[in-house]
């Protein structure tokens, strides 16, 4: 039985004051919901998360990492730096990184390797654009994104990753994938994982992301292959984020 996992992706939002209010609201509202919970925050706020979340059930992580360990890579953040601030997770290949920073499937795969090597849990994000869905390419696209990662990681590391299916057309648009569309994609992705490591594929948490809200979370989470959510906008308000966790 896979444990449910809800991760908030703050994207480039937050301030120290707003973060304190949000984090304390989340911690205060968390009961024993039976879901794992984390926030992936802008790198400058990792120290704040470490200070304010240590000793609580809420984990924290980064939104990106460098493939390099250290050196002359201005602006980049290494896996070791994330670990230095107690991070557990790191997003790899979010569609906004792929779109705005031209991250290729191969680069995302290398980032996943760097995260795994450091002992961070990579949350590998895949998803098709609206044009790709309309052209009937969804499975080809998400398969290629995932395969690039599976080709370079060890079979035993499959169990250490989290996968997130985030259809680009559903992100920040209010247009959530239907539970059936999401379930079909998740099942397909689990089958791809099974080609690499069948036993691990059954244990990997596959999160859905894209306009998930308290109102639609329950139906999505009820699907057999949806193991949680990667939440953008609704992760910025404690009541909404808690509402999604509660829906689990
Ligand atoms: P929204 O929940 O705002 O659609 O964002 C989803 C997302 O991109 C999470 O990584």
Short mmCIF file of C-alpha atoms and ligand atoms in Angstrom, two decimals:
data_model
loop_
_atom_site.label_atom_id
_atom_site.label_comp_id
_atom_site.label_asym_id
_atom_site.label_seq_id
_atom_site.Cartn_x
_atom_site.Cartn_y
_atom_site.Cartn_z
CA UNK A 1 0.00 0.00 0.00
CA UNK A 2 1.53 3.29 -1.10
CA UNK A 3 1.43 6.16 1.35
CA UNK A 4 -0.13 9.37 0.04
CA UNK A 5 2.15 12.38 -0.39
CA UNK A 6 1.17 16.02 -0.84
CA UNK A 7 3.89 18.48 -1.87
CA UNK A 8 3.43 22.22 -2.15
CA UNK A 9 5.48 23.87 -4.88
CA UNK A 10 5.68 27.52 -3.92
CA UNK A 11 7.35 28.45 -7.23
CA UNK A 12 8.75 32.02 -6.99
CA UNK A 13 6.43 33.14 -4.22
CA UNK A 14 6.90 34.00 -0.59
CA UNK A 15 8.48 36.39 1.86
CA UNK A 16 9.85 35.66 5.29
CA UNK A 17 6.78 37.06 7.00
CA UNK A 18 4.28 35.36 4.69
CA UNK A 19 6.18 32.06 4.92
CA UNK A 20 6.04 32.06 8.72
CA UNK A 21 2.30 32.58 8.63
CA UNK A 22 1.84 29.86 6.00
CA UNK A 23 4.11 27.30 7.66
CA UNK A 24 2.69 27.82 11.12
CA UNK A 25 -0.82 27.58 9.68
CA UNK A 26 0.02 24.27 8.01
CA UNK A 27 1.68 22.83 11.09
CA UNK A 28 -1.15 23.96 13.37
CA UNK A 29 -3.79 22.43 11.10
CA UNK A 30 -2.05 19.12 10.49
CA UNK A 31 -3.69 16.32 12.35
CA UNK A 32 -3.01 12.71 11.77
CA UNK A 33 -4.23 12.76 8.19
CA UNK A 34 -2.13 9.80 7.20
CA UNK A 35 -0.47 11.66 4.33
CA UNK A 36 3.14 12.70 4.02
CA UNK A 37 3.51 16.39 3.41
CA UNK A 38 6.29 18.68 2.16
CA UNK A 39 6.92 22.13 0.72
CA UNK A 40 9.38 22.88 -2.08
CA UNK A 41 10.48 26.46 -1.61
CA UNK A 42 12.75 29.04 -3.25
CA UNK A 43 16.35 28.33 -2.17
CA UNK A 44 16.69 31.47 0.02
CA UNK A 45 13.90 30.16 2.25
CA UNK A 46 15.37 26.72 2.94
CA UNK A 47 17.00 27.99 6.13
CA UNK A 48 13.67 29.35 7.28
CA UNK A 49 12.01 26.00 6.63
CA UNK A 50 14.75 24.24 8.55
CA UNK A 51 14.28 26.59 11.50
CA UNK A 52 10.49 26.54 11.49
CA UNK A 53 9.69 22.98 10.38
CA UNK A 54 12.32 20.91 12.21
CA UNK A 55 10.52 18.60 14.60
CA UNK A 56 7.21 18.83 12.71
CA UNK A 57 5.82 16.23 10.28
CA UNK A 58 6.28 18.65 7.35
CA UNK A 59 9.37 18.03 5.19
CA UNK A 60 10.89 20.58 2.82
CA UNK A 61 12.89 20.67 -0.37
CA UNK A 62 14.20 22.63 -3.33
CA UNK A 63 12.65 23.37 -6.70
CA UNK A 64 15.72 22.63 -8.79
CA UNK A 65 19.36 21.59 -8.41
CA UNK A 66 22.60 21.69 -10.36
CA UNK A 67 24.10 18.63 -11.98
CA UNK A 68 27.46 19.86 -10.66
CA UNK A 69 28.80 19.32 -7.16
CA UNK A 70 30.43 22.75 -6.81
CA UNK A 71 32.44 25.32 -8.73
CA UNK A 72 32.03 28.15 -11.21
CA UNK A 73 28.29 27.82 -11.95
CA UNK A 74 26.85 31.20 -11.03
CA UNK A 75 23.31 31.09 -9.73
CA UNK A 76 23.14 27.33 -9.30
CA UNK A 77 22.40 25.37 -6.15
CA UNK A 78 23.95 21.96 -5.51
CA UNK A 79 22.40 18.89 -3.95
CA UNK A 80 24.85 19.21 -1.05
CA UNK A 81 23.64 22.76 -0.36
CA UNK A 82 20.02 21.58 -0.25
CA UNK A 83 21.04 18.82 2.16
CA UNK A 84 22.96 21.35 4.24
CA UNK A 85 19.61 22.96 5.01
CA UNK A 86 17.87 19.72 5.78
CA UNK A 87 16.01 19.28 2.49
CA UNK A 88 14.44 15.90 1.83
CA UNK A 89 13.06 16.46 -1.68
CA UNK A 90 13.98 18.29 -4.85
CA UNK A 91 11.87 18.87 -7.94
CA UNK A 92 13.56 17.77 -11.18
CA UNK A 93 12.31 18.93 -14.55
CA UNK A 94 9.29 20.96 -13.59
CA UNK A 95 7.59 22.08 -16.81
CA UNK A 96 8.44 25.70 -16.02
CA UNK A 97 12.15 24.78 -15.90
CA UNK A 98 11.77 22.82 -19.12
CA UNK A 99 9.95 25.72 -20.83
CA UNK A 100 11.73 28.81 -19.51
CA UNK A 101 15.20 27.36 -18.96
CA UNK A 102 15.22 24.94 -21.88
CA UNK A 103 15.91 21.93 -19.69
CA UNK A 104 16.13 18.87 -21.92
CA UNK A 105 15.03 15.37 -20.96
CA UNK A 106 18.73 14.49 -20.71
CA UNK A 107 19.53 17.37 -18.35
CA UNK A 108 16.56 16.49 -16.14
CA UNK A 109 17.87 12.93 -16.06
CA UNK A 110 21.31 14.14 -14.95
CA UNK A 111 19.72 16.26 -12.24
CA UNK A 112 17.85 13.20 -11.03
CA UNK A 113 21.12 11.29 -10.85
CA UNK A 114 22.72 14.15 -8.86
CA UNK A 115 19.80 14.17 -6.41
CA UNK A 116 19.88 10.40 -5.92
CA UNK A 117 23.65 10.35 -5.49
CA UNK A 118 23.34 12.92 -2.71
CA UNK A 119 20.53 11.09 -0.93
CA UNK A 120 17.78 13.55 -1.84
CA UNK A 121 14.45 12.21 -3.07
CA UNK A 122 13.94 13.52 -6.61
CA UNK A 123 10.41 14.44 -7.65
CA UNK A 124 10.67 13.94 -11.40
CA UNK A 125 8.04 15.99 -13.24
CA UNK A 126 6.65 14.97 -16.62
CA UNK A 127 3.71 16.23 -18.65
CA UNK A 128 2.48 17.08 -22.12
CA UNK A 129 1.45 20.44 -23.56
CA UNK A 130 -2.04 21.10 -24.87
CA UNK A 131 -0.81 20.87 -28.47
CA UNK A 132 0.82 17.53 -27.74
CA UNK A 133 -2.35 16.18 -26.12
CA UNK A 134 -4.47 17.34 -29.02
CA UNK A 135 -2.05 15.70 -31.43
CA UNK A 136 -2.44 12.41 -29.56
CA UNK A 137 1.20 12.47 -28.38
CA UNK A 138 0.64 12.40 -24.63
CA UNK A 139 2.00 8.91 -24.03
CA UNK A 140 4.97 9.39 -26.36
CA UNK A 141 5.94 12.64 -24.64
CA UNK A 142 5.67 11.50 -21.03
CA UNK A 143 7.25 8.17 -21.87
CA UNK A 144 10.27 9.90 -23.46
CA UNK A 145 10.61 12.23 -20.47
CA UNK A 146 10.56 9.32 -18.04
CA UNK A 147 12.67 6.96 -20.17
CA UNK A 148 15.51 9.52 -20.29
CA UNK A 149 15.64 9.28 -16.49
CA UNK A 150 15.25 5.51 -16.32
CA UNK A 151 18.08 5.04 -18.80
CA UNK A 152 20.62 6.66 -16.49
CA UNK A 153 19.58 5.58 -13.01
CA UNK A 154 20.23 2.21 -11.42
CA UNK A 155 17.29 -0.20 -11.25
CA UNK A 156 17.43 -0.18 -7.46
CA UNK A 157 17.08 3.62 -7.45
CA UNK A 158 13.62 3.52 -9.05
CA UNK A 159 12.15 2.97 -5.59
CA UNK A 160 13.86 6.14 -4.33
CA UNK A 161 12.15 8.50 -6.73
CA UNK A 162 8.80 10.24 -6.74
CA UNK A 163 7.13 10.88 -10.07
CA UNK A 164 4.76 13.77 -10.80
CA UNK A 165 2.39 13.86 -13.75
CA UNK A 166 1.71 17.51 -14.47
CA UNK A 167 -0.07 18.14 -17.77
CA UNK A 168 1.14 21.59 -18.83
CA UNK A 169 -2.36 22.62 -19.91
CA UNK A 170 -3.62 22.06 -16.37
CA UNK A 171 -0.95 24.07 -14.55
CA UNK A 172 -2.20 27.37 -13.19
CA UNK A 173 -5.14 27.34 -15.61
CA UNK A 174 -7.93 26.10 -13.38
CA UNK A 175 -8.45 23.37 -15.98
CA UNK A 176 -7.80 20.24 -13.91
CA UNK A 177 -7.36 16.92 -15.68
CA UNK A 178 -10.38 14.70 -15.14
CA UNK A 179 -9.74 11.86 -12.70
CA UNK A 180 -9.89 9.42 -15.63
CA UNK A 181 -7.40 11.34 -17.77
CA UNK A 182 -5.03 11.57 -14.82
CA UNK A 183 -5.49 7.92 -13.85
CA UNK A 184 -4.80 6.77 -17.42
CA UNK A 185 -1.55 8.74 -17.50
CA UNK A 186 -0.52 7.52 -14.07
CA UNK A 187 -1.17 3.89 -14.98
CA UNK A 188 0.80 4.34 -18.17
CA UNK A 189 3.72 5.86 -16.25
CA UNK A 190 3.67 3.05 -13.70
CA UNK A 191 3.89 0.54 -16.54
CA UNK A 192 6.92 2.43 -17.90
CA UNK A 193 8.54 2.26 -14.47
CA UNK A 194 7.81 -1.47 -14.37
CA UNK A 195 9.85 -2.01 -17.53
CA UNK A 196 12.88 -0.93 -15.49
CA UNK A 197 11.98 -2.43 -12.11
CA UNK A 198 8.61 -4.14 -11.68
CA UNK A 199 8.78 -4.50 -7.91
CA UNK A 200 9.77 -0.86 -7.39
CA UNK A 201 7.12 0.42 -9.81
CA UNK A 202 4.42 -0.82 -7.47
CA UNK A 203 5.85 1.29 -4.65
CA UNK A 204 6.67 4.57 -6.42
CA UNK A 205 4.41 7.46 -5.44
CA UNK A 206 3.02 9.13 -8.57
CA UNK A 207 1.63 12.59 -7.80
CA UNK A 208 -0.83 14.53 -9.90
CA UNK A 209 -0.23 18.26 -10.40
CA UNK A 210 -2.26 20.89 -12.22
CA UNK A 211 -4.94 23.06 -10.63
CA UNK A 212 -5.52 20.63 -7.77
CA UNK A 213 -7.74 22.21 -5.12
CA UNK A 214 -9.61 21.04 -2.03
CA UNK A 215 -12.74 20.70 -4.17
CA UNK A 216 -11.28 18.30 -6.74
CA UNK A 217 -8.57 16.58 -4.69
CA UNK A 218 -10.72 13.82 -3.25
CA UNK A 219 -11.87 12.46 -6.59
CA UNK A 220 -8.37 12.60 -8.04
CA UNK A 221 -6.77 10.96 -5.00
CA UNK A 222 -9.35 8.19 -5.10
CA UNK A 223 -7.89 6.88 -8.38
CA UNK A 224 -5.84 3.71 -7.88
CA UNK A 225 -2.60 5.09 -9.35
CA UNK A 226 -2.79 8.63 -7.97
CA UNK A 227 -0.73 8.72 -4.80
CA UNK A 228 -0.93 12.39 -3.96
CA UNK A 229 -0.55 15.86 -5.35
CA UNK A 230 2.01 18.43 -6.39
CA UNK A 231 0.26 21.68 -5.61
CA UNK A 232 1.03 25.15 -6.93
CA UNK A 233 -1.43 27.96 -6.30
CA UNK A 234 -3.41 26.16 -3.63
CA UNK A 235 -0.22 25.52 -1.64
CA UNK A 236 0.11 29.22 -0.87
CA UNK A 237 -2.88 29.30 1.48
CA UNK A 238 -2.76 27.12 4.56
CA UNK A 239 -6.48 26.39 4.49
CA UNK A 240 -6.38 25.25 0.85
CA UNK A 241 -3.26 23.18 1.32
CA UNK A 242 -4.70 21.56 4.44
CA UNK A 243 -7.96 21.00 2.60
CA UNK A 244 -6.11 18.96 -0.02
CA UNK A 245 -4.22 16.98 2.61
CA UNK A 246 -7.51 16.32 4.34
CA UNK A 247 -9.03 15.05 1.09
CA UNK A 248 -6.54 12.22 1.19
P1 LIG B 1 -1.07 24.80 -9.95
O1 LIG B 1 -1.53 23.94 -8.80
O2 LIG B 1 -1.00 26.25 -9.62
O3 LIG B 1 -1.82 24.50 -11.21
O4 LIG B 1 0.46 24.37 -10.25
C1 LIG B 1 0.78 23.04 -10.37
C2 LIG B 1 2.25 22.91 -10.40
O5 LIG B 1 2.91 23.34 -11.34
C3 LIG B 1 2.91 22.30 -9.24
O6 LIG B 1 4.24 22.01 -9.50
#
